[in-house]
Structure formats: C-alpha cells, structure tokens
Tab-separated table of C-alpha atoms (C1' of nucleotides) in Angstrom:
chain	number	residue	atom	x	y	z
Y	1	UNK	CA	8.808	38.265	-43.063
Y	2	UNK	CA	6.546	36.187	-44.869
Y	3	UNK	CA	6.801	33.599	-47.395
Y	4	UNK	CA	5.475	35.528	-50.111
Y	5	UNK	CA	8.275	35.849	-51.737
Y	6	UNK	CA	7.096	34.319	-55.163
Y	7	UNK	CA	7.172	35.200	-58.527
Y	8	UNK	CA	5.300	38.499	-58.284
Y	9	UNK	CA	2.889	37.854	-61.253
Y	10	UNK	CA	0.946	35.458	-62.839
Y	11	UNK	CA	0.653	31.621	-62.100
Y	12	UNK	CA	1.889	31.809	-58.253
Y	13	UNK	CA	0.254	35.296	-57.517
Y	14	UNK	CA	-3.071	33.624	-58.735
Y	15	UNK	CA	-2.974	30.566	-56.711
Y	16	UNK	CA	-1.833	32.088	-53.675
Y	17	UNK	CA	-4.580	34.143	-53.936
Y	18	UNK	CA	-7.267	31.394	-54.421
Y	19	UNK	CA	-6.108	29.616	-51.447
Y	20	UNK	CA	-6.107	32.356	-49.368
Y	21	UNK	CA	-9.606	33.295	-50.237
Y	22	UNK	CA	-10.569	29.316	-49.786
Y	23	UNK	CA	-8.807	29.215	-46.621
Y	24	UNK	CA	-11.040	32.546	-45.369
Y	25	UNK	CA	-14.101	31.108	-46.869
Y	26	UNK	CA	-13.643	27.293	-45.661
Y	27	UNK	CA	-12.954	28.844	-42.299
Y	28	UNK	CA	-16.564	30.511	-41.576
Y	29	UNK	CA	-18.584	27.444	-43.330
Y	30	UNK	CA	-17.039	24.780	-42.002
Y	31	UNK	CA	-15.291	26.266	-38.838
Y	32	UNK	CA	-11.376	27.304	-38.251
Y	33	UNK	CA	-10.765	23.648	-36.354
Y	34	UNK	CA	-11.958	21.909	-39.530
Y	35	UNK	CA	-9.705	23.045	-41.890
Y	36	UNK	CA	-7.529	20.577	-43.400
Y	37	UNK	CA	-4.923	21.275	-46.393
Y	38	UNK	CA	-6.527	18.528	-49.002
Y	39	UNK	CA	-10.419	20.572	-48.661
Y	40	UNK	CA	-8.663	23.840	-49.159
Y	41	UNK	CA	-6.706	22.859	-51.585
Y	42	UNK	CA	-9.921	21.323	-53.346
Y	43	UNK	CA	-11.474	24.733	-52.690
Y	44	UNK	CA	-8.964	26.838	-53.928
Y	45	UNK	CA	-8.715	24.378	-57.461
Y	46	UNK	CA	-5.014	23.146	-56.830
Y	47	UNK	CA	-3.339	19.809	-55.179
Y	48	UNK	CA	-2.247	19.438	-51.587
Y	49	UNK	CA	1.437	19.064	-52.640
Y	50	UNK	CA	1.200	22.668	-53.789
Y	51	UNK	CA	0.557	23.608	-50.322
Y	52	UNK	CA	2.471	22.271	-48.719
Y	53	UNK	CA	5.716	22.977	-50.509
Y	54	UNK	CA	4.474	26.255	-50.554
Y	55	UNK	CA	4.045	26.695	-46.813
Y	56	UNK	CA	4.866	24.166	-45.111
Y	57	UNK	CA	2.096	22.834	-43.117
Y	58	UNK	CA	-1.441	24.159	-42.153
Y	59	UNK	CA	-0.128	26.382	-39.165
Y	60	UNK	CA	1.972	28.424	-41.211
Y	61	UNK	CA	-0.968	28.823	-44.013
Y	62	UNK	CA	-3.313	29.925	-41.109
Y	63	UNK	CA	-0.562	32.383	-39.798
Y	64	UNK	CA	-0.443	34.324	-43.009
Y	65	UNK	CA	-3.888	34.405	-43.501
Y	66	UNK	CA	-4.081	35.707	-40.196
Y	67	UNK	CA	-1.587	38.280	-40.770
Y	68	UNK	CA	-3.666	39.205	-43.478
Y	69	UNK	CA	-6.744	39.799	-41.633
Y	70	UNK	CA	-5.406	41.744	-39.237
Y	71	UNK	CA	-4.058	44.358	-41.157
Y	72	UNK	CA	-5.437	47.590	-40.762
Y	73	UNK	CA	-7.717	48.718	-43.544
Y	74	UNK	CA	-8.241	52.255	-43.260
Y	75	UNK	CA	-6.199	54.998	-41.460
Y	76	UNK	CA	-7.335	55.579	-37.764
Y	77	UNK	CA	-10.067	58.653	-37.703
Y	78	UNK	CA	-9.697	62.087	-36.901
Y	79	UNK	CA	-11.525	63.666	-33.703
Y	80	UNK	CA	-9.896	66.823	-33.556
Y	81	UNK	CA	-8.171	65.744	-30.455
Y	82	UNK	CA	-5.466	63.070	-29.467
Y	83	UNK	CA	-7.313	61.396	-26.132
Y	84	UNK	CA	-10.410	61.278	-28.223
Y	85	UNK	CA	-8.014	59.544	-31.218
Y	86	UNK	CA	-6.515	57.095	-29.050
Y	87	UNK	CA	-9.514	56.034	-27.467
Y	88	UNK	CA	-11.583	55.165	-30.434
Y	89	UNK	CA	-8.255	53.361	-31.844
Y	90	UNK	CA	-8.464	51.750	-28.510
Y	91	UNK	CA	-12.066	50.848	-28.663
Y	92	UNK	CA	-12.090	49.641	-31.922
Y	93	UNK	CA	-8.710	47.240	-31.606
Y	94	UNK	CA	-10.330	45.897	-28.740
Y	95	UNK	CA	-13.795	45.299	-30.424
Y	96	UNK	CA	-12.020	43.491	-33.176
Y	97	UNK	CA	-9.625	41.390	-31.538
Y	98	UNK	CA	-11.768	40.432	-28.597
Y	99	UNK	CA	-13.933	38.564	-30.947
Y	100	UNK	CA	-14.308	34.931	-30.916
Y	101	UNK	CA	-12.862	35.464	-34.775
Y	102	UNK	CA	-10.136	37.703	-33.159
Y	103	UNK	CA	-8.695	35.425	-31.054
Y	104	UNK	CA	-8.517	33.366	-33.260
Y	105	UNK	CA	-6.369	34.974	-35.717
Y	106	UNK	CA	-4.103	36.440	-33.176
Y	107	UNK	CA	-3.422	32.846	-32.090
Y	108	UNK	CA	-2.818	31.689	-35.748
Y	109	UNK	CA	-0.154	34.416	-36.109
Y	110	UNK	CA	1.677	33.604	-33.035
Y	111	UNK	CA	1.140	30.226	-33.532
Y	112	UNK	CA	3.092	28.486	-37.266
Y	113	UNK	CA	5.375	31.572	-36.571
Y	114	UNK	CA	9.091	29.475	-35.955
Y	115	UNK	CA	10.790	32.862	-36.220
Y	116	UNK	CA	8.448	35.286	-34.692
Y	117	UNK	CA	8.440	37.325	-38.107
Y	118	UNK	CA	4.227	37.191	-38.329
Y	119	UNK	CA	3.681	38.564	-34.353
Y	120	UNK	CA	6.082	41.210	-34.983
Y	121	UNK	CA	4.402	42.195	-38.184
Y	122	UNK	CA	1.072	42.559	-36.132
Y	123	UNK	CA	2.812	44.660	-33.649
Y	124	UNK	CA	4.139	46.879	-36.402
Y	125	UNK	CA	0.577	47.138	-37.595
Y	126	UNK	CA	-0.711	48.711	-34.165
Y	127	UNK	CA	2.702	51.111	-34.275
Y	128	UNK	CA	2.044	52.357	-37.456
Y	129	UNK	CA	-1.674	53.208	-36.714
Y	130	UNK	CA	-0.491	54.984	-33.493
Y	131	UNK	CA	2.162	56.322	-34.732
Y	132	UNK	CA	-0.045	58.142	-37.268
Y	133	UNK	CA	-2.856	59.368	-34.392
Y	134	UNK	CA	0.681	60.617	-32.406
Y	135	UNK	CA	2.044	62.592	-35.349
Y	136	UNK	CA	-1.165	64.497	-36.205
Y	137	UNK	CA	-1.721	65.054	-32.571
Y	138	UNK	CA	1.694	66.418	-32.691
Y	139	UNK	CA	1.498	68.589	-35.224
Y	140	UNK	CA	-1.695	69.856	-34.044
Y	141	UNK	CA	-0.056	71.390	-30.880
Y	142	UNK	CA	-0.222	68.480	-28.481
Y	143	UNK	CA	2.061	67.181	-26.359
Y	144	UNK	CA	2.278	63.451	-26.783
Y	145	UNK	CA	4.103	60.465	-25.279
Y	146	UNK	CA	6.216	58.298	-27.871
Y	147	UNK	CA	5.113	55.082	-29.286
Y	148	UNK	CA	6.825	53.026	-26.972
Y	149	UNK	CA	4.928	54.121	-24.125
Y	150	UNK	CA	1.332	53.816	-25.505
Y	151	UNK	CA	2.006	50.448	-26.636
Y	152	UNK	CA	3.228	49.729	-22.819
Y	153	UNK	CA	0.385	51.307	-21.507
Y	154	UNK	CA	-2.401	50.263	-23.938
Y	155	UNK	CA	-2.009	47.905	-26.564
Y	156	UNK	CA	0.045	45.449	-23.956
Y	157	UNK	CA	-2.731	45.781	-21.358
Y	158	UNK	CA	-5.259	45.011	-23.856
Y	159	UNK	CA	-3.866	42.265	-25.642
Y	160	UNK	CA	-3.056	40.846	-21.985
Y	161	UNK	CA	-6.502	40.405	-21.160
Y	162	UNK	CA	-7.265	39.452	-24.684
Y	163	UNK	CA	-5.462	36.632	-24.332
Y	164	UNK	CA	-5.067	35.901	-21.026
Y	165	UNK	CA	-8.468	37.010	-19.321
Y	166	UNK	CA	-11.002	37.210	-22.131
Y	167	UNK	CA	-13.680	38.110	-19.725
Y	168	UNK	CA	-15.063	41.572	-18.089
Y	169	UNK	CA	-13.583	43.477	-21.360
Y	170	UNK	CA	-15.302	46.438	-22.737
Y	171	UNK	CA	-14.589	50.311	-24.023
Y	172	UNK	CA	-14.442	51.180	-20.342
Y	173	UNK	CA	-11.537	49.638	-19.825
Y	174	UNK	CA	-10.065	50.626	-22.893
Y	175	UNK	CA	-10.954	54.240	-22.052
Y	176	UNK	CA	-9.481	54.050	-18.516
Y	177	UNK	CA	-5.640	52.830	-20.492
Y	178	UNK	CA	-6.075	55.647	-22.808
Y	179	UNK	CA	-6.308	58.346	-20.148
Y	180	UNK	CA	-3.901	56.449	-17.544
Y	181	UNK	CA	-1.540	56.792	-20.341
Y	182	UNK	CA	-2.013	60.576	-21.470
Y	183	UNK	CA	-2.442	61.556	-17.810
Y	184	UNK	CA	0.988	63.999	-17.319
Y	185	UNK	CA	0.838	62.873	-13.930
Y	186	UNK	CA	1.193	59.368	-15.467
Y	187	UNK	CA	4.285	60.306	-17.501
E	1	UNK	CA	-10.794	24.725	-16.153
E	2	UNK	CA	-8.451	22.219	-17.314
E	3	UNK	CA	-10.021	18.463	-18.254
E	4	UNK	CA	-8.983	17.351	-15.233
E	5	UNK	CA	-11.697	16.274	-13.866
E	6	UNK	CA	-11.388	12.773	-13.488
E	7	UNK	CA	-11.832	10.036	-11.021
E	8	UNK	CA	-8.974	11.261	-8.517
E	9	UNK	CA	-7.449	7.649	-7.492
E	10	UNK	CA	-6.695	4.793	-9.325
E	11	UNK	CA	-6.157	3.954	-12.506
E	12	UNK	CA	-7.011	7.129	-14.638
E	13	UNK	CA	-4.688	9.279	-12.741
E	14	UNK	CA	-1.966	6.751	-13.100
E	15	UNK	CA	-3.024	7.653	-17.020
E	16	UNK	CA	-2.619	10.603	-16.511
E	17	UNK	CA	0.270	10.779	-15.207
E	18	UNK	CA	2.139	8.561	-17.412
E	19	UNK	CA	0.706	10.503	-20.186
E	20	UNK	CA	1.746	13.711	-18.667
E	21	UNK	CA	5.666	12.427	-18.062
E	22	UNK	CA	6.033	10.868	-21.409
E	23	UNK	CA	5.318	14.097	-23.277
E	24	UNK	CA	7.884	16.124	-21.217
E	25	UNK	CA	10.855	13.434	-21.694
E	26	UNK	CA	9.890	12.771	-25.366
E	27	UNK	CA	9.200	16.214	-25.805
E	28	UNK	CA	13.306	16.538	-24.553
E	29	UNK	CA	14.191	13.912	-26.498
E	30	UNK	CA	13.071	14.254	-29.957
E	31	UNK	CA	11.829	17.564	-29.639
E	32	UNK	CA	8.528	19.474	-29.367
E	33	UNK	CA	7.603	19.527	-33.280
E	34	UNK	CA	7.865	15.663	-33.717
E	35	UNK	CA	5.496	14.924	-30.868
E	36	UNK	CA	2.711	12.463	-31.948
E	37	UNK	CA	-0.010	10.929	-30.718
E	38	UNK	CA	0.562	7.737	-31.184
E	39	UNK	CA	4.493	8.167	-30.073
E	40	UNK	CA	3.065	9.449	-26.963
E	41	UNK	CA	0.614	6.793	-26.330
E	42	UNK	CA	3.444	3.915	-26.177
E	43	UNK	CA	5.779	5.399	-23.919
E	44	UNK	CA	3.433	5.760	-21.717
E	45	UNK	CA	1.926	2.263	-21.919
E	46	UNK	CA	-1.349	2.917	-23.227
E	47	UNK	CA	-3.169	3.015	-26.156
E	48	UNK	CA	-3.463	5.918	-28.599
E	49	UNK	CA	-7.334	5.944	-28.182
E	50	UNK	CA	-7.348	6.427	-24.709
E	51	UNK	CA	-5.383	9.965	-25.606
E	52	UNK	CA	-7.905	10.972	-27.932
E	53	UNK	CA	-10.721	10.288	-25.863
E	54	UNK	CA	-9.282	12.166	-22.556
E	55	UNK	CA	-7.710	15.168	-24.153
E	56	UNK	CA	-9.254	15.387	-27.884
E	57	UNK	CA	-6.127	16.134	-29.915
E	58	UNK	CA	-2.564	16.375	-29.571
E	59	UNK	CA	-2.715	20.714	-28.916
E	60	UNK	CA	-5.181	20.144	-26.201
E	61	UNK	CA	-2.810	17.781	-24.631
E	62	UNK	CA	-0.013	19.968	-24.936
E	63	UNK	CA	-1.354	23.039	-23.815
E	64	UNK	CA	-2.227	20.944	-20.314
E	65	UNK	CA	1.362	20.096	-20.177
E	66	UNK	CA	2.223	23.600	-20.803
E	67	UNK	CA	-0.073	24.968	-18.310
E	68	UNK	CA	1.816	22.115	-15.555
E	69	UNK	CA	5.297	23.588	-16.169
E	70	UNK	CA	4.341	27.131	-15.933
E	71	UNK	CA	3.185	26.976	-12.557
E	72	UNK	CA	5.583	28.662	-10.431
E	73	UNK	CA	7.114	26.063	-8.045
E	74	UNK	CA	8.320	28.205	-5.100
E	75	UNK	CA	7.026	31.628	-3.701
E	76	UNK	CA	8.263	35.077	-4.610
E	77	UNK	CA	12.077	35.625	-2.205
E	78	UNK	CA	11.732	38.332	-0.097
E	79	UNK	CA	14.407	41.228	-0.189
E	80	UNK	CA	12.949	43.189	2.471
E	81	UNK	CA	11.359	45.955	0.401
E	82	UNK	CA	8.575	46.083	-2.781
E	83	UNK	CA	10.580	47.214	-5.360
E	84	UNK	CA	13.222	44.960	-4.984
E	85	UNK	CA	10.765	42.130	-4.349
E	86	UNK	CA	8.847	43.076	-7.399
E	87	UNK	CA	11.560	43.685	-9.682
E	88	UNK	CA	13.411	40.649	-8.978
E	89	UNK	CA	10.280	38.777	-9.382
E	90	UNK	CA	9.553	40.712	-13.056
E	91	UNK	CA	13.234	39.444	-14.047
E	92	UNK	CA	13.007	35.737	-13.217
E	93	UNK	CA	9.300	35.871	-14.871
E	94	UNK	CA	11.243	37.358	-18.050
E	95	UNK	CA	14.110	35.266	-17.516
E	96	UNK	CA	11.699	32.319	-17.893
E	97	UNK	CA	9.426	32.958	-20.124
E	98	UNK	CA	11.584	34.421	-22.951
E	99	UNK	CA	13.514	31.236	-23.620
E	100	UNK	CA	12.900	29.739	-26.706
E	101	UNK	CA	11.096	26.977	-24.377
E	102	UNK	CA	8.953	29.174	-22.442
E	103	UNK	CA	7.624	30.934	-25.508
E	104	UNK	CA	6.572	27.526	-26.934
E	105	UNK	CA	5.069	26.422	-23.511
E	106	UNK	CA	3.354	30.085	-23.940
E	107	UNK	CA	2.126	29.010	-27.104
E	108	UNK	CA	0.772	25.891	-26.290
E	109	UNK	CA	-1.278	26.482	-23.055
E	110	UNK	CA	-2.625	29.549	-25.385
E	111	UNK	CA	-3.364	27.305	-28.404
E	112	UNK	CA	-5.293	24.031	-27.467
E	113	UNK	CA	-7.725	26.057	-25.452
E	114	UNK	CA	-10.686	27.065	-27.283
E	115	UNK	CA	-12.149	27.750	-23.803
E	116	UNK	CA	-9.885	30.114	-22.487
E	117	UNK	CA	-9.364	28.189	-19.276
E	118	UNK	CA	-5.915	27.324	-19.678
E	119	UNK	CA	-4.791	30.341	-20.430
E	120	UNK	CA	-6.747	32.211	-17.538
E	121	UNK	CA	-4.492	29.259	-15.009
E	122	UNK	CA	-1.650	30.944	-16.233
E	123	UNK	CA	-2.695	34.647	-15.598
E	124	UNK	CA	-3.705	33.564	-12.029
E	125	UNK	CA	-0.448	31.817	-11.363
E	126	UNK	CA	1.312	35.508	-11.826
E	127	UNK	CA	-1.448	37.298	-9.722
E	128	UNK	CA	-0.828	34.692	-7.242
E	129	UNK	CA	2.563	35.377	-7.115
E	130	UNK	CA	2.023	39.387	-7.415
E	131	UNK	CA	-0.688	39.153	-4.396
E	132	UNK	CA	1.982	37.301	-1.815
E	133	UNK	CA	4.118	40.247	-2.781
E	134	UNK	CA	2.404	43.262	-2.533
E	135	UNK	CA	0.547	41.253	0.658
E	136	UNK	CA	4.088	41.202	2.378
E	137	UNK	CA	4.927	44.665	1.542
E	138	UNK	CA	1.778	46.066	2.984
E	139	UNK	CA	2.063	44.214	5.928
E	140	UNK	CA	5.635	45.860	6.401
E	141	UNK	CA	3.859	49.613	6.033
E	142	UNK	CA	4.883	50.264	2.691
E	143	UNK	CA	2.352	51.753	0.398
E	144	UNK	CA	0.863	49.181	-2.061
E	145	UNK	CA	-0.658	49.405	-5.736
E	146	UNK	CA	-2.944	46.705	-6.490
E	147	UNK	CA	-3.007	44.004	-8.308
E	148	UNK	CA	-4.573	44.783	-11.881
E	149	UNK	CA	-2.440	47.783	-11.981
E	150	UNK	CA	0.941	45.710	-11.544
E	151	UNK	CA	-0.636	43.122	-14.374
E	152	UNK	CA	-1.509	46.394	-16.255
E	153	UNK	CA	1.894	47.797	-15.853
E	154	UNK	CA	4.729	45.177	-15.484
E	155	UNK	CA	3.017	41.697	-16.473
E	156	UNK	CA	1.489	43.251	-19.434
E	157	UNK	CA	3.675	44.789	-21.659
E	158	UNK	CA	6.931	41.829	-20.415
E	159	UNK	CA	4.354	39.149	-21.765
E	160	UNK	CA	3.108	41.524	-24.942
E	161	UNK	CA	6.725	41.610	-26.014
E	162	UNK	CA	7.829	38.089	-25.344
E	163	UNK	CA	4.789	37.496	-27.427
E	164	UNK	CA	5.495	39.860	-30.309
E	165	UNK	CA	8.547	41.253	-30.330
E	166	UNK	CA	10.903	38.965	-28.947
E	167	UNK	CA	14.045	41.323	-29.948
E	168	UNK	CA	15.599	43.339	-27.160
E	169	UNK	CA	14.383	41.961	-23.934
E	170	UNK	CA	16.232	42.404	-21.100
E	171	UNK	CA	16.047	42.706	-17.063
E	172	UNK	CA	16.655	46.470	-18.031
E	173	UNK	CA	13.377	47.042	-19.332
E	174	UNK	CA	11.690	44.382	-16.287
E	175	UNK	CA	13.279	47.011	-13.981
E	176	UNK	CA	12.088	50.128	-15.871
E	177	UNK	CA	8.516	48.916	-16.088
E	178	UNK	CA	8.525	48.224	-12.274
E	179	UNK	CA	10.094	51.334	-11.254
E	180	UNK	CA	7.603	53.375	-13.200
E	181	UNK	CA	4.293	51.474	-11.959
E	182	UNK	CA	5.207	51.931	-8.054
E	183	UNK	CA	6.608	55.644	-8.786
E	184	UNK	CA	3.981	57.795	-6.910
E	185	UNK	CA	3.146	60.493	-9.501
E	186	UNK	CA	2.655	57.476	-12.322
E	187	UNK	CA	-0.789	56.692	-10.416
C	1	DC	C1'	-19.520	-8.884	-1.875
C	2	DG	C1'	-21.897	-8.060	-6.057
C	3	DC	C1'	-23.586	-4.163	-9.198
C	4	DT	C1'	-23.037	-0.343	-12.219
C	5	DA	C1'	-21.032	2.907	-14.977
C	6	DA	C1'	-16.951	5.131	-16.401
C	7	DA	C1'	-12.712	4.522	-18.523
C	8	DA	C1'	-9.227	1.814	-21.096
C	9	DG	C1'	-7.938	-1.842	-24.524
C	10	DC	C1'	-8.424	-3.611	-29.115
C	11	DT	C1'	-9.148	-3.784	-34.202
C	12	DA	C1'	-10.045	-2.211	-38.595
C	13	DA	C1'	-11.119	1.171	-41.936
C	14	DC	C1'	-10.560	5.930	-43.419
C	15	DC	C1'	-8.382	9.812	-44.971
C	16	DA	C1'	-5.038	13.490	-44.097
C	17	DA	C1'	-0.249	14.216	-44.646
C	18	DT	C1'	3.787	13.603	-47.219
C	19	DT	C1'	7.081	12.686	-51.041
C	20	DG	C1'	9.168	11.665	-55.832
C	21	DC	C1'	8.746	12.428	-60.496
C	22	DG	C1'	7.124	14.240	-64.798
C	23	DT	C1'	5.040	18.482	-66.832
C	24	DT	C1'	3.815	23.296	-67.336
C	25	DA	C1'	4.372	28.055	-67.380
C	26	DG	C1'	6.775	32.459	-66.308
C	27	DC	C1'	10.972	35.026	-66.650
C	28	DT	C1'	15.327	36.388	-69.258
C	29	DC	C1'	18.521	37.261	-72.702
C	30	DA	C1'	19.982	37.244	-77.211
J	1	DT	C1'	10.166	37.875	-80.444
J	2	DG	C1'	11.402	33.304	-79.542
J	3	DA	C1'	14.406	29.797	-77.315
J	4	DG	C1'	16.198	28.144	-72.990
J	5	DC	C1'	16.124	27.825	-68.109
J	6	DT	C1'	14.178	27.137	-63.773
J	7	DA	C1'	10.671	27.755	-60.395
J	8	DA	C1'	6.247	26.131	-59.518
J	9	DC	C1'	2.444	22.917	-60.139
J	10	DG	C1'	-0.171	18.415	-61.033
J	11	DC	C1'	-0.308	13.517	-60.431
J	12	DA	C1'	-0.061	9.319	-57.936
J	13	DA	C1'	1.430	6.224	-54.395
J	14	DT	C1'	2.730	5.494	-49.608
J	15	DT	C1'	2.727	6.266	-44.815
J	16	DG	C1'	0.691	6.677	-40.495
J	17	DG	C1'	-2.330	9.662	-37.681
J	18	DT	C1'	-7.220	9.494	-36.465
J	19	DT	C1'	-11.663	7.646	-35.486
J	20	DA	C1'	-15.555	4.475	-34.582
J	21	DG	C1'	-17.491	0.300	-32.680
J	22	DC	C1'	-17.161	-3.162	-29.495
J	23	DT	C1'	-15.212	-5.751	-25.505
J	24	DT	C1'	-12.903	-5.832	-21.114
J	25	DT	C1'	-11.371	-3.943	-16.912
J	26	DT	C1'	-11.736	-1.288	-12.656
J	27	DA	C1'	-13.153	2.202	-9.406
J	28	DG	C1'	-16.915	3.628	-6.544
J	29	DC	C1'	-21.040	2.214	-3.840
J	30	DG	C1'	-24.933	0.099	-1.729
DNA sequence: CGCTAAAAGCTAACCAATTGCGTTAGCTCA
DNA sequence: TGAGCTAACGCAATTGGTTAGCTTTTAGCG
C-alpha cells in the first residue's frame, strides 16, 4: 500500500494535499522530466526536508501521484450488453493510457515502487472496473468469462503494446481483444 | 533506436564499453540504487562529463545497459514439437524475468526511454525468439499460429503480471497460457 | 601526411539532495 | 477542557551530483 498512512486530519492531510496538487500542476508547466523536490516543495508552500522524510525521494512522490491519476473516476457505462461494455472499457483504457501523459504515469507507478504495492493497486483498479461490467452482465442473463481471463486476454495485451510497442494502437485493436475474448469458441 | 550511434572503432567504443562494464560490476557490487554518475565515470577511466554528454542522465544510461542484458544470448532448444518448444521457452522467459533483477532490468530499459526505442528492442528480442520457433515447427508440418497472437496470448499477460502483480507466478501458469493459445478451438 | 570535425578531458560554479536540530501542532486522556 | 506527548514540519548547513565553457585529443578523409 501506500504511504499515506498519516495522521488522517489536519496539518499532514493538508500538506500532502498541496504537494500533490503542485506536483500535478508543476508537471504540465514545466514538464514531468523537470520536476525536482525543492520547486515542488516551493510550489506546494513547505521545505524539501518535508518531502523527503515524507516519501522518500522524487520517484516514490511521482508513483503516488501516479496512482492517483489513474484511478478510475466514474463507474464503467452501461450499453445494455456485455461485448458492447467491455469494448468501450477497452477503448477508453486504451485512449487514456496510450497517451504521451499515460505512459507516463504508468511508468511512475511501476517505477519508485520497491515493493510492487503501487502496480498492483493499478491492476486492482482495472479488476474492479471489470469486475463490475462482468457482474451486471451476469445478472443480466449473460454468460461471462471470470476476471482472470479478460485481464489475460485484454488488459495484458493492451498494456503490452502500451508499453512495449506504442505504435499502430487504436479501438480496432482493442475491439478485436474484446471479441477474441468473449468468442465461446475462444473459451 | 538506442544512442548508439557512434563512430564504430576507436576510441568512443572503447568508452563505451568501459562505461557499459563498469555499471554491471558496480551495479553487483554496491548495488543498483547507489549507482552514480560520477562513481561510474571513474571506474571506467573517464570523466563524468563525457557520461552526460553520450547518454544524458544516469536512467538513460541504465536503461541501455538493461536493454544489453536482456538480449537473449542463445536460440530457443528444440524438443521436437511446438508446444514443448514454446512452453519451455515461456518458462525460462518467466524464469528470467521475474527475478527481483530482471524486473529492475525491466524497469530500467522501460524508464530512461522517452522514445520508446528501448523498450520496442526488447519486444523484438521475444518475437525473434517466438519467430525461430514457430519457423521450425512449421517447417516440421505442424500447424502454426502467428506471431502477434503468441505475444497476444503467452508474452502478454507473463510480462503484464511480472509487471503488476508479481505474486503467484509460476511455470504453471507459463504452461496454461501456452496450452490455451495453440489449442485449436481458442482461435 | 596534413586537415577537419567529433568526441573526450578539464575546471569551476551552481543548485539539488540530504541530514541534524529546534519548534509547532494534532491527538489523547484525565 | 486543558496538559502532556509525540509525530510532523521548518530552518540551516553540508555534501556532491550536474552543467557549461573551453582546451586537447583522435578518428576519418582527401
């Protein structure tokens, strides 16, 4: 888990706040690579020495903020049907994370991350969200696969290329997963 | 591509070089975390300037190392049939790049690499490998998938969990993913 | 064999990173 | 409600990583 574990009010709530929002604002002026802790902590109206013993170094700062950001904001939408769920899920993870920006955070969170708490956190984001399209799909009448195997046959492949292959991505390909994976022949 | 792209003989490939060894032994020595610049400079004779001007910053430095050691140094064994070919392949790529070590060389050819070169070397490296594979096995009659859809299936989700959920990896799960991508009716 | 340009060495100044110590503010229990 | 306790923060000084400007070397080439 995190390092959040501060005093939940007051003094430490506020200041962990500011410099998270200088750390988000800093990073579009002045760019992501610019970032040092003394102009955030400037920004965010505190002393470097408070960031540091809070969190360590910059890395880890940058990983919660990323962990932040890539929280889901709003439950996944409702189409009435469970391949056309999945593949606007689909289409919309990939449109965010693909992003310049994206990238970005995704590497922040895997990267000050000694004990792998933050990526795992990011994973449980994308099971929760498709855990919740599976469930109504479910209960709808539908026969769906478990979690496990859309995140093998979806989220992996797009987070692969994500990563690993950046280019030649769009909602095609995100499509093709979705129906690959809900294809009975496929299961 | 990598910023290799220097004059081929001489002295800035002995540089190189020397750069390139001294971060692996110091990186064995006093570990990856206390790497510096400087540190890395005298060990390998030169001057901490020249590092900064060839490779920018310490990440970008790293992530060429990284991208070095994950090159696969011999060619896929051959056990006379695909699955077992591909499946003992899929375990030695786990084997290797779950370690605590091969999820920090992971890290660092994906970190100093605003580009996305380095990281692409490394996706290539396990086509490569995948292509001499399935190449054999067609070759011997047997009915081939192709490439994407092994990355899709097996390279995929292995790397997406080393990546982000590190907990309960093992060469069941390589075998599992394998079996179901060349299982007929799972096309 | 000399010319040219790229790459490395050198030095000094700058500023980010780090740490120890004194102070403040939030939580708790009487 | 107020006194005590402790976590968290500000301040200031030190270290050393980083960068810029200039000189020197060396590889490639006519």
């Amino acid at each position: 888990m995190s390092r959040q574990m501060v005093r939940p009010g007051g003094r430490s709530a506020r200041v962990q706040a500011s410099v998270h929002t200088a750390v988000r604002e800093l990073a579009s002026e002045v760019g992501r690579d610019a970032l040092t802790v003394p102009m955030i902590a400037q920004r965010a109206g505190v002393t470097p020495s408070t960031v540091y013993r809070r969190w360590g170094d910059l890395q880890e700062l940058l990983s919660d903020v990323a962990v932040e950001r890539l929280r889901p904001e709003t439950a996944p939408g409702d189409h009435g049907a469970l391949a056309a769920d999945l593949t606007a899920w689909a289409e919309q993870f990939l449109d965010e994370m693909s992003s310049p920006a994206g990238r970005a955070y995704i590497r922040d969170a895997l990267l000050g991350d000694p004990d792998g708490g933050n990526a795992g956190q990011c994973s449980a984001y994308a099971a929760e969200q498709i855990d919740v399209i599976l469930t109504r799909a479910s209960q709808r009448g539908e026969k769906v696969p478990d979690v496990e195997t859309v995140i093998d046959h979806v989220v992996a492949p797009l987070m692969y290329r994500i990563l690993f292959r950046p280019d030649g991505l769009g909602a095609a390909y995100a499509h093709r997963l979705v129906t690959a994976a809900l294809d009975p022949t496929g299961r």
